[in-house]
Tab-separated table of C-alpha atoms in Angstrom:
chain	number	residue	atom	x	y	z
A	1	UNK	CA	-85.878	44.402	13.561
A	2	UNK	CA	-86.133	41.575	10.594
A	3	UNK	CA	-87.687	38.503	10.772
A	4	UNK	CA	-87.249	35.365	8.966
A	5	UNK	CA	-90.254	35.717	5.571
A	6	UNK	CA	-90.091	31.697	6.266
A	7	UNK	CA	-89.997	30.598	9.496
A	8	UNK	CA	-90.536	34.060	11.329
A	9	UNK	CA	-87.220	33.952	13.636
A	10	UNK	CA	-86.111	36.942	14.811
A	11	UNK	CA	-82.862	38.013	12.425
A	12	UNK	CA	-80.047	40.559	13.330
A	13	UNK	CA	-79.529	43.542	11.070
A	14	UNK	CA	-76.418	41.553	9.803
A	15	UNK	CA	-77.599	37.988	9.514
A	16	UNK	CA	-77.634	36.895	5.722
A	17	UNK	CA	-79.139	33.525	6.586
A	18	UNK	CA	-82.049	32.351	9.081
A	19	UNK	CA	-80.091	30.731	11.888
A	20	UNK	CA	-82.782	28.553	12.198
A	21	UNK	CA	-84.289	27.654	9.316
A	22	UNK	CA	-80.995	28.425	6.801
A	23	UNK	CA	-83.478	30.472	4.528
A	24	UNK	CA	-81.637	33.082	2.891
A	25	UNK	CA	-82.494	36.934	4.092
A	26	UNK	CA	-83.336	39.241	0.959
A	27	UNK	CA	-82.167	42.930	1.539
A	28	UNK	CA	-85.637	44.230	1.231
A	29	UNK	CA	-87.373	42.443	3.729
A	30	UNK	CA	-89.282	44.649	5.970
A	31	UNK	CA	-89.881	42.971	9.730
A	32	UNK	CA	-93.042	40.758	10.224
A	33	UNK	CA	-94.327	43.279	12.586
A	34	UNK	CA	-94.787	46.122	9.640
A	35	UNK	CA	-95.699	43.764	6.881
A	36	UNK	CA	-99.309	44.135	5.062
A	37	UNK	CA	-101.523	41.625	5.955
A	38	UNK	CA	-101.758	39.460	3.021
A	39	UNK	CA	-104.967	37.400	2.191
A	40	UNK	CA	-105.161	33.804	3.220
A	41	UNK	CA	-103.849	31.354	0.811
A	42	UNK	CA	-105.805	28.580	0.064
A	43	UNK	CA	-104.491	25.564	2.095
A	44	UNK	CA	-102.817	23.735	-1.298
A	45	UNK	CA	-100.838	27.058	-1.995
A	46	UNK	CA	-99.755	27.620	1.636
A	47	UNK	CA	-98.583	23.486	1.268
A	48	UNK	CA	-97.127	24.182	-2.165
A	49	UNK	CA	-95.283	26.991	-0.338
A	50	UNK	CA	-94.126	25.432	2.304
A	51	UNK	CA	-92.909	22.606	-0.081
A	52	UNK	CA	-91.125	24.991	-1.958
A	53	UNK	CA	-89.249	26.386	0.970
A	54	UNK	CA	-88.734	22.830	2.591
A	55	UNK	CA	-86.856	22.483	-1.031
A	56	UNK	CA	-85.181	25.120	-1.116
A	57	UNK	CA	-83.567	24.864	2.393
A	58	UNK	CA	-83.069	20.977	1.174
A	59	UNK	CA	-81.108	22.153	-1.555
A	60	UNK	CA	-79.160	25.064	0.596
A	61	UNK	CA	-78.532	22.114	2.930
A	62	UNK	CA	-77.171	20.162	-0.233
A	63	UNK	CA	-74.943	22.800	-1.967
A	64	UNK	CA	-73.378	23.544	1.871
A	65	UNK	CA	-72.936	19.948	2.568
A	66	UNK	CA	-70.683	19.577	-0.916
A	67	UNK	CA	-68.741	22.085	-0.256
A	68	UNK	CA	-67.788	20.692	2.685
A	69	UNK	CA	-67.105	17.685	1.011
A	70	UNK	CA	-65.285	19.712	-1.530
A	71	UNK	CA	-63.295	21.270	1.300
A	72	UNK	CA	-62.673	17.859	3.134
A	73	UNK	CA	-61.774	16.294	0.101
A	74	UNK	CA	-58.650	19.081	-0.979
A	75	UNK	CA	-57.677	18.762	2.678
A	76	UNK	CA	-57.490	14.866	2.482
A	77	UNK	CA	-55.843	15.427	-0.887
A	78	UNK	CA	-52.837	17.783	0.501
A	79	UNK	CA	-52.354	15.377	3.740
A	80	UNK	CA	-52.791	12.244	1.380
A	81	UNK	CA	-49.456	15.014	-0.518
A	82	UNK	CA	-47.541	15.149	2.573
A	83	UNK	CA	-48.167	11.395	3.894
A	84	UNK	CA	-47.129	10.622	0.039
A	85	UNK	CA	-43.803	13.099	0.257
A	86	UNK	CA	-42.995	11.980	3.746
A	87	UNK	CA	-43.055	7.874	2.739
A	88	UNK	CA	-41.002	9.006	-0.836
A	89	UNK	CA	-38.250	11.296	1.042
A	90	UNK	CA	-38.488	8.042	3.919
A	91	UNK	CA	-38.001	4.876	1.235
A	92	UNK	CA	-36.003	6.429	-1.283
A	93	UNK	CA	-34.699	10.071	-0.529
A	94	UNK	CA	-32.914	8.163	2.469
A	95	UNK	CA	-31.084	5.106	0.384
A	96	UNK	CA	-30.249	7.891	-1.657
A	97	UNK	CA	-28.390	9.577	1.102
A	98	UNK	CA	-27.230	6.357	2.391
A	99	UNK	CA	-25.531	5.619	-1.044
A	100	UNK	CA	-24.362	9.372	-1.411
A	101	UNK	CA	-22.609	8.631	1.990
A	102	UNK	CA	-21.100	5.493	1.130
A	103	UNK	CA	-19.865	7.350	-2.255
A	104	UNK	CA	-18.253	9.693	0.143
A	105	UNK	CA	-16.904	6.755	2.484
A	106	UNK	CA	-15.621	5.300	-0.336
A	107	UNK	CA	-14.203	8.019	-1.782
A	108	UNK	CA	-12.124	9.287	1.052
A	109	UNK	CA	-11.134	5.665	1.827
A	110	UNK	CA	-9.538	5.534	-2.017
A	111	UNK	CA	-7.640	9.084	-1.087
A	112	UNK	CA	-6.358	7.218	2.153
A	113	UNK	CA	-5.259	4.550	0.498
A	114	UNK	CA	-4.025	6.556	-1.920
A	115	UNK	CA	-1.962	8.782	0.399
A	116	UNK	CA	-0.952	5.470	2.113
A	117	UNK	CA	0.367	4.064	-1.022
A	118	UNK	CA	2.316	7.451	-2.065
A	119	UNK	CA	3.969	7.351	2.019
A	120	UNK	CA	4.786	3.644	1.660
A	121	UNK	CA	6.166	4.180	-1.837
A	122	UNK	CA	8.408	7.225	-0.637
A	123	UNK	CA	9.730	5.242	2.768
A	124	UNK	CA	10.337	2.296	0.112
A	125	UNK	CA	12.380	4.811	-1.858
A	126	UNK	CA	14.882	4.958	0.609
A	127	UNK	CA	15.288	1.685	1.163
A	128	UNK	CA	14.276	0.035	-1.106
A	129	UNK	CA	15.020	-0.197	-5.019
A	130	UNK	CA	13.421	-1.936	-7.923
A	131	UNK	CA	15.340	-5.445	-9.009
A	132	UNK	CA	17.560	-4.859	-6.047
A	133	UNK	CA	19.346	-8.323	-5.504
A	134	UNK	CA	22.645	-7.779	-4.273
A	135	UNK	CA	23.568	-11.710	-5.589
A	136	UNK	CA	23.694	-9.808	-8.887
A	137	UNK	CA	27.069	-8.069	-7.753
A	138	UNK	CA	27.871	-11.427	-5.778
A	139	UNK	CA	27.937	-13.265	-8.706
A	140	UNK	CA	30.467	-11.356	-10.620
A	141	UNK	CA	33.649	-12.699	-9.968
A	142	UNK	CA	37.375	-12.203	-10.729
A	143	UNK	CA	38.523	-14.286	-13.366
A	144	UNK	CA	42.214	-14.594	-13.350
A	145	UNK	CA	43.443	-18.090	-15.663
A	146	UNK	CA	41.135	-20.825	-14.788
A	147	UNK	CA	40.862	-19.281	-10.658
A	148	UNK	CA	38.233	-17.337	-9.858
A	149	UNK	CA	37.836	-14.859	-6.912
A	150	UNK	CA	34.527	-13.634	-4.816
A	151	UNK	CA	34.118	-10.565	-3.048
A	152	UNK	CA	31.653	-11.626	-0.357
A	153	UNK	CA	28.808	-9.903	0.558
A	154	UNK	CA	27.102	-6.477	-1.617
A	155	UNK	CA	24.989	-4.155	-0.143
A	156	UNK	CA	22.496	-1.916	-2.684
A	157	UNK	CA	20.809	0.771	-0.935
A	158	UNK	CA	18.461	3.631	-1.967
A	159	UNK	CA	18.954	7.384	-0.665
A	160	UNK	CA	17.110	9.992	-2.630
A	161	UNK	CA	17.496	8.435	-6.158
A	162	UNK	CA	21.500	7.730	-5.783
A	163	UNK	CA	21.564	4.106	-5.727
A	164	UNK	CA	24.751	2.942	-3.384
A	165	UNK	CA	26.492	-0.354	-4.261
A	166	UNK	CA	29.386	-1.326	-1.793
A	167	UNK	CA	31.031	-4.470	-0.720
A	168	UNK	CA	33.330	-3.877	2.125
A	169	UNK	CA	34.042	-7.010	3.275
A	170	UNK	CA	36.138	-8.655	0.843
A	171	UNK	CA	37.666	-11.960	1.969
A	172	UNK	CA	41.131	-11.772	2.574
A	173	UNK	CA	42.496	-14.178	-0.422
A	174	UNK	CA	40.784	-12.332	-2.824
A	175	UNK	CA	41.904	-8.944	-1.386
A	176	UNK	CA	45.348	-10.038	-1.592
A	177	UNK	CA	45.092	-11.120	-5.299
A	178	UNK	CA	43.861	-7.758	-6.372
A	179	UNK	CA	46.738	-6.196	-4.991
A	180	UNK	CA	48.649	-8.469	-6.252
A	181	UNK	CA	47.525	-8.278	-9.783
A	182	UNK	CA	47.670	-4.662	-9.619
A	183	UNK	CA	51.014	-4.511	-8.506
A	184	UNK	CA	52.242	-6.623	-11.373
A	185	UNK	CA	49.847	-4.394	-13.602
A	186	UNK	CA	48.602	-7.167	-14.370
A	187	UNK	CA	44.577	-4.625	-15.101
A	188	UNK	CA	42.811	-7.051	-17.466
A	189	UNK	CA	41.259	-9.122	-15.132
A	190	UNK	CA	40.553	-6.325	-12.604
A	191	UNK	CA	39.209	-4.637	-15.599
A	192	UNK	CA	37.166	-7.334	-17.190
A	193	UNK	CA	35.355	-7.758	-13.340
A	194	UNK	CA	34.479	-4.181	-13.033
A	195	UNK	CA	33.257	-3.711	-16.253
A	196	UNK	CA	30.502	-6.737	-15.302
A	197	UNK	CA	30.163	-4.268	-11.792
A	198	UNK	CA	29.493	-0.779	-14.212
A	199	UNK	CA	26.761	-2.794	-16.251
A	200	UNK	CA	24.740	-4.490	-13.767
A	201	UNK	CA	25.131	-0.911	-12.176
A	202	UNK	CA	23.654	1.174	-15.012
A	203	UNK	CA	20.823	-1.635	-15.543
A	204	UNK	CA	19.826	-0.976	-11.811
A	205	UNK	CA	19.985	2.606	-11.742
A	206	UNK	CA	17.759	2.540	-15.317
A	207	UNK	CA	15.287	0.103	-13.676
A	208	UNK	CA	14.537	2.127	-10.965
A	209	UNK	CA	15.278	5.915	-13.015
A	210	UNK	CA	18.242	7.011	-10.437
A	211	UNK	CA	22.180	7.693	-10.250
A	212	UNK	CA	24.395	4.983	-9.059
A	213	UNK	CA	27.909	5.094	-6.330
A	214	UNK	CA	29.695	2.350	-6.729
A	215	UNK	CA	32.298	1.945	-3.625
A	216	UNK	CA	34.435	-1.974	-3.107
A	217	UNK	CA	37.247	-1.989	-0.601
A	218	UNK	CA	37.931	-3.012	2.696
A	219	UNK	CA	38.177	-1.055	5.848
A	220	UNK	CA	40.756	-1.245	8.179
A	221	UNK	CA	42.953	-4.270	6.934
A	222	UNK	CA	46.789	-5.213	6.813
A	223	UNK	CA	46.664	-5.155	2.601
A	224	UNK	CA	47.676	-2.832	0.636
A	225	UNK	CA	49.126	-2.189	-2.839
A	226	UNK	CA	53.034	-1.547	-2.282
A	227	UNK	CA	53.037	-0.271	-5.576
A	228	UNK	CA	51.242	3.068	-4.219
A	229	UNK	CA	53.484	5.837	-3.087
A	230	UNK	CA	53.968	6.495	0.761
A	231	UNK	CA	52.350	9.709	0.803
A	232	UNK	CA	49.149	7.700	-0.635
A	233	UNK	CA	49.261	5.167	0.948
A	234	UNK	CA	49.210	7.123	3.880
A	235	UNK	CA	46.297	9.078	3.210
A	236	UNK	CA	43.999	5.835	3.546
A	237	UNK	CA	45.991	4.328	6.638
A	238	UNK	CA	44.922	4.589	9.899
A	239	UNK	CA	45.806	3.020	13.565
A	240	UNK	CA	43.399	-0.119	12.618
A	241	UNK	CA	45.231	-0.605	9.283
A	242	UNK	CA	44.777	0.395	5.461
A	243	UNK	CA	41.240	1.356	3.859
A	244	UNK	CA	42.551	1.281	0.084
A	245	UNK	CA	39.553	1.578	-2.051
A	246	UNK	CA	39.388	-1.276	-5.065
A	247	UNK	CA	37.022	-0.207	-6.954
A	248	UNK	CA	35.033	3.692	-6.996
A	249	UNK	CA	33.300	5.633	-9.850
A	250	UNK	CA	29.683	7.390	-10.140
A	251	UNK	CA	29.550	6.902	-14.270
A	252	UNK	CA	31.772	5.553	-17.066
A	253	UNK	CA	33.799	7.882	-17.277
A	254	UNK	CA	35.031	7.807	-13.347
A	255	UNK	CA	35.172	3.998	-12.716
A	256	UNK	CA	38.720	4.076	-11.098
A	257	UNK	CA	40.549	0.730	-9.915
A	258	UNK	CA	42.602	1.546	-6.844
A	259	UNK	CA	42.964	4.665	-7.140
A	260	UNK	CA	45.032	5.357	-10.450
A	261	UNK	CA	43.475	2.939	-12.988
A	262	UNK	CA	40.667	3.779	-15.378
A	263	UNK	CA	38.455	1.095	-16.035
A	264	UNK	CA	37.505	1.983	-19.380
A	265	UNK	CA	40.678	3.782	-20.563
A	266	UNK	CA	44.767	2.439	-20.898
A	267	UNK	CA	45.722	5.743	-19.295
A	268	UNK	CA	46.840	5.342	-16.303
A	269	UNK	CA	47.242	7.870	-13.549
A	270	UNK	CA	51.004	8.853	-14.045
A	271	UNK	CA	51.114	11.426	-11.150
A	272	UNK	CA	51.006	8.007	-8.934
A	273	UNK	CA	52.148	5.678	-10.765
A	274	UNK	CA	55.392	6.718	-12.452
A	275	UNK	CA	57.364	7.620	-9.308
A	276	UNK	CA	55.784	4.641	-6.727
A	277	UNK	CA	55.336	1.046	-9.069
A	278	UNK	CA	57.319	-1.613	-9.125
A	279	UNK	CA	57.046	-4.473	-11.883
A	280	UNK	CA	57.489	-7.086	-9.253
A	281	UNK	CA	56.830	-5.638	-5.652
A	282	UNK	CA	57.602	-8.870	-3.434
A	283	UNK	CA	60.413	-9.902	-5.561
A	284	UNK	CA	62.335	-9.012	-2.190
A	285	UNK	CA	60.374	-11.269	0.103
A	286	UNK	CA	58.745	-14.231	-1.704
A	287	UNK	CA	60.194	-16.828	-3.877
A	288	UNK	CA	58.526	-16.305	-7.242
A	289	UNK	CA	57.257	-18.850	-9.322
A	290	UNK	CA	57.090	-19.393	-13.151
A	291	UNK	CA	53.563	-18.333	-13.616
A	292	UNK	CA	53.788	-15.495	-11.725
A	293	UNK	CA	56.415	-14.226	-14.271
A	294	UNK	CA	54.904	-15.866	-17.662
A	295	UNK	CA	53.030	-12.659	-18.272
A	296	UNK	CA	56.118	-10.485	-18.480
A	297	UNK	CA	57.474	-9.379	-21.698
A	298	UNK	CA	61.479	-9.246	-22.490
A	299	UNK	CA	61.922	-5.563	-21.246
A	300	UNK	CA	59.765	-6.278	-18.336
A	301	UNK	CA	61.555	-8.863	-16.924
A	302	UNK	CA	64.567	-7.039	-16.881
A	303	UNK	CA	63.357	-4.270	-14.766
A	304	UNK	CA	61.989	-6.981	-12.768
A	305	UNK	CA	65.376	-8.315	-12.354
A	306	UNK	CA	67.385	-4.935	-11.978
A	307	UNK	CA	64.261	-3.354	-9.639
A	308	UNK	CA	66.478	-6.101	-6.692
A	309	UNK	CA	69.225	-4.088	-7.101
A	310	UNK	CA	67.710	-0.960	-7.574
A	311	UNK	CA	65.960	-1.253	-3.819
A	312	UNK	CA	69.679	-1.132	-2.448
A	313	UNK	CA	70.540	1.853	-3.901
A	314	UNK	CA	72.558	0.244	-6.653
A	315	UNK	CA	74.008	2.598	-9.384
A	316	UNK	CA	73.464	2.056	-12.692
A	317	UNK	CA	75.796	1.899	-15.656
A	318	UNK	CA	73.375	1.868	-18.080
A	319	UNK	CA	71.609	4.793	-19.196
A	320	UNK	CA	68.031	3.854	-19.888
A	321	UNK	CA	67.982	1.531	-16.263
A	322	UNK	CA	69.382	4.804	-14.273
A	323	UNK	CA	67.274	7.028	-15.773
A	324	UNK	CA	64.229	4.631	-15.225
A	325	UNK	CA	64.612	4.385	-11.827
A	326	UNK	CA	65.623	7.444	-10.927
A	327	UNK	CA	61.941	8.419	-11.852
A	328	UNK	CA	60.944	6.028	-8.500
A	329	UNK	CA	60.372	7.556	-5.661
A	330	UNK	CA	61.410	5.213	-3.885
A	331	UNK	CA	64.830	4.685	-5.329
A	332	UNK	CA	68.051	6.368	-3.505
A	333	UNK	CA	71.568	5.681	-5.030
A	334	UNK	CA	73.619	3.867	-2.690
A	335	UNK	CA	77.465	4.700	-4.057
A	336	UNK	CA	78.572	2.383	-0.835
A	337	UNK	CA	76.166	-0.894	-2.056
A	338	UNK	CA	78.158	-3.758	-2.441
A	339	UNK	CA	75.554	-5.937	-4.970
A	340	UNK	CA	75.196	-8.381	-2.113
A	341	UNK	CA	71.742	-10.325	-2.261
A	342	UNK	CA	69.560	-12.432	-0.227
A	343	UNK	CA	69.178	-15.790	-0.783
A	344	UNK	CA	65.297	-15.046	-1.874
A	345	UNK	CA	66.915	-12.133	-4.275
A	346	UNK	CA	69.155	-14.565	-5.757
A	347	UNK	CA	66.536	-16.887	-6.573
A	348	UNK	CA	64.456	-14.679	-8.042
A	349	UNK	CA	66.934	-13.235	-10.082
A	350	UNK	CA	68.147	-15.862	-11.288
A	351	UNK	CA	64.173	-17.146	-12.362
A	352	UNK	CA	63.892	-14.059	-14.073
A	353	UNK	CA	66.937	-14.230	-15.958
A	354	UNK	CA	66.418	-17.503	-16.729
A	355	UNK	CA	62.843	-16.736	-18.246
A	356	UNK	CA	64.487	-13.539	-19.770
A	357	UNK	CA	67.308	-15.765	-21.722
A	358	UNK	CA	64.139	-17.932	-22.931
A	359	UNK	CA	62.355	-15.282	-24.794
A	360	UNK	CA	65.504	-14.195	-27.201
């Protein structure tokens, strides 16, 4: 058994340190019990002894109380860490999070809009068309002396990049002059309108980087041409009336004016026209007047004159005026006419004639 050399506790076999007095146990202590009897110190040494071991359990005392401060302090220092961490990752980790979110707000509000944008601008596509003011068509008129002629009302609409142009609702005045010009072939002015129609048409089409239909003619109406053969004229009837287009073409080289006249070209459509025109078509039903003949050259005017006869059936004597309208389709000889006229025929023969005898 070991006691304490200082205080003389009683010490297990293990103990290092006096639990009582802290003194440190040396390995070769030998139990108080077994220990020589040493001579008595004198009173100052015992005193400086006992000093000496109050001082050295003072400073044992010391050095264990530091390192408890040492230990206290590194713990204060790692929770002062984490209380430090904790108020950086609160105050400024979490704006930083906050922003990071608004980036992404803002980000997938700009793809949104985006995607908005792209579906509004491909629903506007087919509707919808750049510069697409119909009064640009309106305002192109027919120009025919010192008249001029509307068509009413243009519609421009947008269907996968073809660009549609129409006016089908051509008042009835100016529906019946283009018929009547082209009858008389009387193109120019036809011609000098849809020219104005093919430009504004291309500039559109440019503008918004598409093709272009142009379609002008009414639907179901009493008007027609009578210039056009039967059998064509027949294709674009119907119970409600005649649907002769005025005016069609997808590019220059297309633009046709009802149905046999290039806009850009003299050359006419001779499959239709040679066998169905006539030089004056309602020479048989309407008084003419002077201007409506001033146009026509020498020649002209005498078909005009002989085209009377030529709807009876009369035969010709001449060569060049049987032969001519022999090419009509609608011409039949008549062996049995008697060259008996109306009094509108006999007026406007004798006009025509008259204007014919003018020009030598």
């Amino acid at each position: 058994m070991k006691f304490c050399t200082n205080c003389g506790e009683k010490l297990n076999e293990t103990d290092f340190f006096c639990t009582h007095c802290d003194m440190k146990v040396k390995e070769d202590e030998v139990p108080v019990a077994q220990q020589p009897l040493q001579p008595s110190e004198p009173t100052e040494a015992r005193e400086s002894t006992t000093k000496s071991s109050e001082t050295t359990r003072s400073e044992y005392k010391k050095g264990k109380s530091k390192k408890k401060r040492i230990l206290t302090g590194v713990v204060s220092l790692v929770g002062v860490g984490i209380i430090a961490g904790a108020a950086y990752f609160l105050t400024i980790g979490m704006p930083s999070k906050k922003t990071t979110t608004a980036e992404v707000v803002s980000t997938t509000n700009q793809k949104a809009t985006q995607a908005s944008s792209d579906s509004t601008k491909s629903s506007d596509d087919t509707n919808q068309v750049t510069n697409n003011d119909p009064k640009t068509f309106e305002e192109i008129s027919i120009v025919d002396g010192s008249k001029t002629y509307q068509l009413g009302q243009w519609k421009v609409e947008n269907d996968n990049s073809v660009i549609h142009l129409s006016a089908t609702e051509i008042p009835s005045a100016t529906l019946e002059k283009i018929f009547s010009l082209y009858d008389s072939r009387r193109y120019e002015p036809l011609k000098q309108w849809a020219k104005k129609v093919y430009t504004a048409a291309v500039e559109m089409a440019d503008a918004n980087d598409s093709s272009y239909t142009i379609k002008v003619g009414n639907n179901c109406v009493a008007q027609s041409p009578s210039t056009l053969p039967e059998p064509l004229r027949n294709d674009y009837s119907g119970s409600c009336g005649y649907s002769i287009p005025v005016l069609t073409g997808s590019n220059k080289s297309d633009l046709i004016l009802v149905l046999t006249e290039n806009v850009f070209s003299s050359n006419t459509n001779t499959s239709i026209r040679s066998t169905a025109d006539y030089i004056i078509p309602d020479s048989k039903t309407k008084v003419l007047s002077e201007s409506e003949i001033d146009s026509l050259t020498k020649d002209e005017l005498r078909l005009a004159r002989n085209e009377i006869y030529a709807r009876h059936g009369y035969v010709f004597k001449s060569a060049d005026l049987q032969d001519y309208f022999s090419e009509k389709s609608w011409y039949t000889q008549n062996s049995s006419y008697d060259g008996s006229l109306t009094t509108i025929e006999q007026q406007n023969i004798n006009l025509l004639k008259a204007r014919e005898d003018s020009l030598n």
